[in-house]
């Protein structure tokens, strides 16, 4: 994959199996610097201690959803410009519209193919 594969990506999903699938897809695409969190609250902790260049987050999670995480990231002076992609099984039009209104940079529906994820990342990172 062309582009900067050295960026640090944060994968947020309450399912460890899904996180492993996404991380495996990212590694297949050449991305090696990947961190993970089990929900939005854990993701905020990671953001406090690491410089992140891209967030891939599930939509529905316990404690703090991907939408709540998106809102907090966009409200943060320090993190508001981090590109944010929702990677979720939630394909309802209302959910997509809400995510776009709240500042999501991209949306990909599970299940997905690695190349589709790669194209979305390249599109979002420009």
PDB file of C-alpha atoms in Angstrom:
ATOM      1  CA  UNK A   1       0.000   0.000   0.000  1.00  0.00           C
ATOM      2  CA  UNK A   2       1.299   3.442  -0.826  1.00  0.00           C
ATOM      3  CA  UNK A   3       1.194   6.303   1.634  1.00  0.00           C
ATOM      4  CA  UNK A   4       2.464   6.701   5.152  1.00  0.00           C
ATOM      5  CA  UNK A   5       2.203   3.292   6.790  1.00  0.00           C
ATOM      6  CA  UNK A   6       4.129   4.584   9.831  1.00  0.00           C
ATOM      7  CA  UNK A   7       1.175   6.517  11.211  1.00  0.00           C
ATOM      8  CA  UNK A   8      -0.140   5.486  14.628  1.00  0.00           C
ATOM      9  CA  UNK A   9      -3.688   4.125  14.392  1.00  0.00           C
ATOM     10  CA  UNK A  10      -6.054   3.566  17.314  1.00  0.00           C
ATOM     11  CA  UNK A  11      -8.569   0.724  16.835  1.00  0.00           C
ATOM     12  CA  UNK A  12     -11.578   0.949  19.179  1.00  0.00           C
ATOM     13  CA  UNK A  13     -14.053  -1.943  19.439  1.00  0.00           C
ATOM     14  CA  UNK A  14     -15.607  -3.787  22.374  1.00  0.00           C
ATOM     15  CA  UNK A  15     -15.008  -7.132  20.644  1.00  0.00           C
ATOM     16  CA  UNK A  16     -11.414  -8.331  20.959  1.00  0.00           C
ATOM     17  CA  UNK A  17     -12.049 -10.651  17.983  1.00  0.00           C
ATOM     18  CA  UNK A  18     -13.099  -7.715  15.788  1.00  0.00           C
ATOM     19  CA  UNK A  19     -10.091  -5.690  16.985  1.00  0.00           C
ATOM     20  CA  UNK A  20      -7.823  -8.591  15.950  1.00  0.00           C
ATOM     21  CA  UNK A  21      -9.491  -8.751  12.512  1.00  0.00           C
ATOM     22  CA  UNK A  22      -9.088  -4.998  11.955  1.00  0.00           C
ATOM     23  CA  UNK A  23      -5.490  -5.008  13.218  1.00  0.00           C
ATOM     24  CA  UNK A  24      -4.703  -7.982  10.961  1.00  0.00           C
ATOM     25  CA  UNK A  25      -6.203  -6.119   7.984  1.00  0.00           C
ATOM     26  CA  UNK A  26      -4.161  -3.022   8.850  1.00  0.00           C
ATOM     27  CA  UNK A  27      -0.956  -5.074   9.070  1.00  0.00           C
ATOM     28  CA  UNK A  28      -1.806  -6.700   5.733  1.00  0.00           C
ATOM     29  CA  UNK A  29      -2.023  -3.149   4.333  1.00  0.00           C
ATOM     30  CA  UNK A  30       1.400  -2.313   5.782  1.00  0.00           C
ATOM     31  CA  UNK A  31       0.357  -0.426   8.917  1.00  0.00           C
ATOM     32  CA  UNK A  32       2.442  -1.637  11.860  1.00  0.00           C
ATOM     33  CA  UNK A  33       1.947   1.058  14.496  1.00  0.00           C
ATOM     34  CA  UNK A  34      -1.496   0.117  15.846  1.00  0.00           C
ATOM     35  CA  UNK A  35      -2.896   0.566  19.351  1.00  0.00           C
ATOM     36  CA  UNK A  36      -6.242  -0.724  20.604  1.00  0.00           C
ATOM     37  CA  UNK A  37      -8.986   0.093  23.099  1.00  0.00           C
ATOM     38  CA  UNK A  38     -12.099  -1.818  24.181  1.00  0.00           C
ATOM     39  CA  UNK A  39     -14.413   1.210  24.299  1.00  0.00           C
ATOM     40  CA  UNK A  40     -14.504   4.978  24.008  1.00  0.00           C
ATOM     41  CA  UNK A  41     -13.395   5.549  27.603  1.00  0.00           C
ATOM     42  CA  UNK A  42     -10.272   3.413  27.098  1.00  0.00           C
ATOM     43  CA  UNK A  43      -9.648   5.212  23.811  1.00  0.00           C
ATOM     44  CA  UNK A  44      -9.589   8.572  25.618  1.00  0.00           C
ATOM     45  CA  UNK A  45      -6.974   7.152  27.999  1.00  0.00           C
ATOM     46  CA  UNK A  46      -4.835   6.054  25.031  1.00  0.00           C
ATOM     47  CA  UNK A  47      -5.197   9.515  23.468  1.00  0.00           C
ATOM     48  CA  UNK A  48      -3.809  11.091  26.647  1.00  0.00           C
ATOM     49  CA  UNK A  49      -0.607   9.046  26.495  1.00  0.00           C
ATOM     50  CA  UNK A  50       0.031   8.560  22.751  1.00  0.00           C
ATOM     51  CA  UNK A  51       0.053  10.673  19.621  1.00  0.00           C
ATOM     52  CA  UNK A  52      -2.577   9.171  17.323  1.00  0.00           C
ATOM     53  CA  UNK A  53      -2.926  10.029  13.624  1.00  0.00           C
ATOM     54  CA  UNK A  54      -6.095   8.019  12.849  1.00  0.00           C
ATOM     55  CA  UNK A  55      -8.969   6.542  14.882  1.00  0.00           C
ATOM     56  CA  UNK A  56     -10.981   3.545  13.653  1.00  0.00           C
ATOM     57  CA  UNK A  57     -13.939   3.079  15.987  1.00  0.00           C
ATOM     58  CA  UNK A  58     -16.967   0.846  16.342  1.00  0.00           C
ATOM     59  CA  UNK A  59     -20.331   2.599  16.673  1.00  0.00           C
ATOM     60  CA  UNK A  60     -22.019   0.642  19.480  1.00  0.00           C
ATOM     61  CA  UNK A  61     -19.955  -0.129  22.584  1.00  0.00           C
ATOM     62  CA  UNK A  62     -20.616  -0.278  26.342  1.00  0.00           C
ATOM     63  CA  UNK A  63     -19.478   2.518  28.676  1.00  0.00           C
ATOM     64  CA  UNK A  64     -18.835   4.976  25.840  1.00  0.00           C
ATOM     65  CA  UNK A  65     -20.024   4.504  22.261  1.00  0.00           C
ATOM     66  CA  UNK A  66     -18.114   5.417  19.143  1.00  0.00           C
ATOM     67  CA  UNK A  67     -20.454   8.377  18.649  1.00  0.00           C
ATOM     68  CA  UNK A  68     -19.716   9.663  22.163  1.00  0.00           C
ATOM     69  CA  UNK A  69     -15.995   9.176  21.522  1.00  0.00           C
ATOM     70  CA  UNK A  70     -16.309  11.123  18.262  1.00  0.00           C
ATOM     71  CA  UNK A  71     -18.047  13.975  20.105  1.00  0.00           C
ATOM     72  CA  UNK A  72     -15.321  14.093  22.783  1.00  0.00           C
ATOM     73  CA  UNK A  73     -12.513  13.955  20.218  1.00  0.00           C
ATOM     74  CA  UNK A  74     -14.079  16.772  18.168  1.00  0.00           C
ATOM     75  CA  UNK A  75     -14.598  18.853  21.350  1.00  0.00           C
ATOM     76  CA  UNK A  76     -10.940  18.465  22.357  1.00  0.00           C
ATOM     77  CA  UNK A  77      -8.567  21.248  21.330  1.00  0.00           C
ATOM     78  CA  UNK A  78      -5.696  18.753  21.274  1.00  0.00           C
ATOM     79  CA  UNK A  79      -7.404  15.938  19.347  1.00  0.00           C
ATOM     80  CA  UNK A  80     -10.147  17.534  17.233  1.00  0.00           C
ATOM     81  CA  UNK A  81      -8.235  17.214  13.961  1.00  0.00           C
ATOM     82  CA  UNK A  82      -7.512  13.482  14.225  1.00  0.00           C
ATOM     83  CA  UNK A  83      -9.165  11.730  11.271  1.00  0.00           C
ATOM     84  CA  UNK A  84     -11.946   9.444  12.541  1.00  0.00           C
ATOM     85  CA  UNK A  85     -13.445   6.486  10.662  1.00  0.00           C
ATOM     86  CA  UNK A  86     -16.433   4.531  11.973  1.00  0.00           C
ATOM     87  CA  UNK A  87     -15.980   0.812  11.282  1.00  0.00           C
ATOM     88  CA  UNK A  88     -19.295  -0.720  12.223  1.00  0.00           C
ATOM     89  CA  UNK A  89     -22.159  -3.066  11.461  1.00  0.00           C
ATOM     90  CA  UNK A  90     -24.497  -0.067  11.955  1.00  0.00           C
ATOM     91  CA  UNK A  91     -25.475   0.768   8.372  1.00  0.00           C
ATOM     92  CA  UNK A  92     -28.736   2.596   9.022  1.00  0.00           C
ATOM     93  CA  UNK A  93     -28.967   5.909   7.207  1.00  0.00           C
ATOM     94  CA  UNK A  94     -29.762   7.814  10.428  1.00  0.00           C
ATOM     95  CA  UNK A  95     -26.573   6.560  12.094  1.00  0.00           C
ATOM     96  CA  UNK A  96     -24.448   7.556   9.095  1.00  0.00           C
ATOM     97  CA  UNK A  97     -26.056  11.012   8.926  1.00  0.00           C
ATOM     98  CA  UNK A  98     -25.535  11.553  12.669  1.00  0.00           C
ATOM     99  CA  UNK A  99     -21.875  10.516  12.414  1.00  0.00           C
ATOM    100  CA  UNK A 100     -21.308  12.884   9.473  1.00  0.00           C
ATOM    101  CA  UNK A 101     -23.006  15.745  11.337  1.00  0.00           C
ATOM    102  CA  UNK A 102     -20.716  15.129  14.319  1.00  0.00           C
ATOM    103  CA  UNK A 103     -17.585  15.244  12.188  1.00  0.00           C
ATOM    104  CA  UNK A 104     -16.712  11.681  11.183  1.00  0.00           C
ATOM    105  CA  UNK A 105     -14.262  11.594   8.260  1.00  0.00           C
ATOM    106  CA  UNK A 106     -15.290   8.211   6.899  1.00  0.00           C
ATOM    107  CA  UNK A 107     -17.602   5.275   7.434  1.00  0.00           C
ATOM    108  CA  UNK A 108     -17.059   1.610   6.570  1.00  0.00           C
ATOM    109  CA  UNK A 109     -19.565  -1.164   7.219  1.00  0.00           C
ATOM    110  CA  UNK A 110     -18.585  -4.575   8.645  1.00  0.00           C
ATOM    111  CA  UNK A 111     -17.916  -7.031   7.209  1.00  0.00           C
ATOM    112  CA  UNK A 112     -15.364  -5.365   4.937  1.00  0.00           C
ATOM    113  CA  UNK A 113     -12.451  -6.408   2.766  1.00  0.00           C
ATOM    114  CA  UNK A 114      -8.922  -5.217   3.574  1.00  0.00           C
ATOM    115  CA  UNK A 115      -8.648  -3.346   0.282  1.00  0.00           C
ATOM    116  CA  UNK A 116     -11.872  -1.426   1.036  1.00  0.00           C
ATOM    117  CA  UNK A 117     -10.444  -0.416   4.413  1.00  0.00           C
ATOM    118  CA  UNK A 118      -7.200   0.630   2.737  1.00  0.00           C
ATOM    119  CA  UNK A 119      -9.030   2.773   0.175  1.00  0.00           C
ATOM    120  CA  UNK A 120     -11.054   4.458   2.935  1.00  0.00           C
ATOM    121  CA  UNK A 121      -7.898   5.195   4.957  1.00  0.00           C
ATOM    122  CA  UNK A 122      -6.153   6.685   1.905  1.00  0.00           C
ATOM    123  CA  UNK A 123      -9.253   8.758   1.122  1.00  0.00           C
ATOM    124  CA  UNK A 124      -9.461  10.097   4.690  1.00  0.00           C
ATOM    125  CA  UNK A 125      -5.739  10.767   5.068  1.00  0.00           C
ATOM    126  CA  UNK A 126      -5.608  12.401   1.638  1.00  0.00           C
TER     127      UNK A 126
END
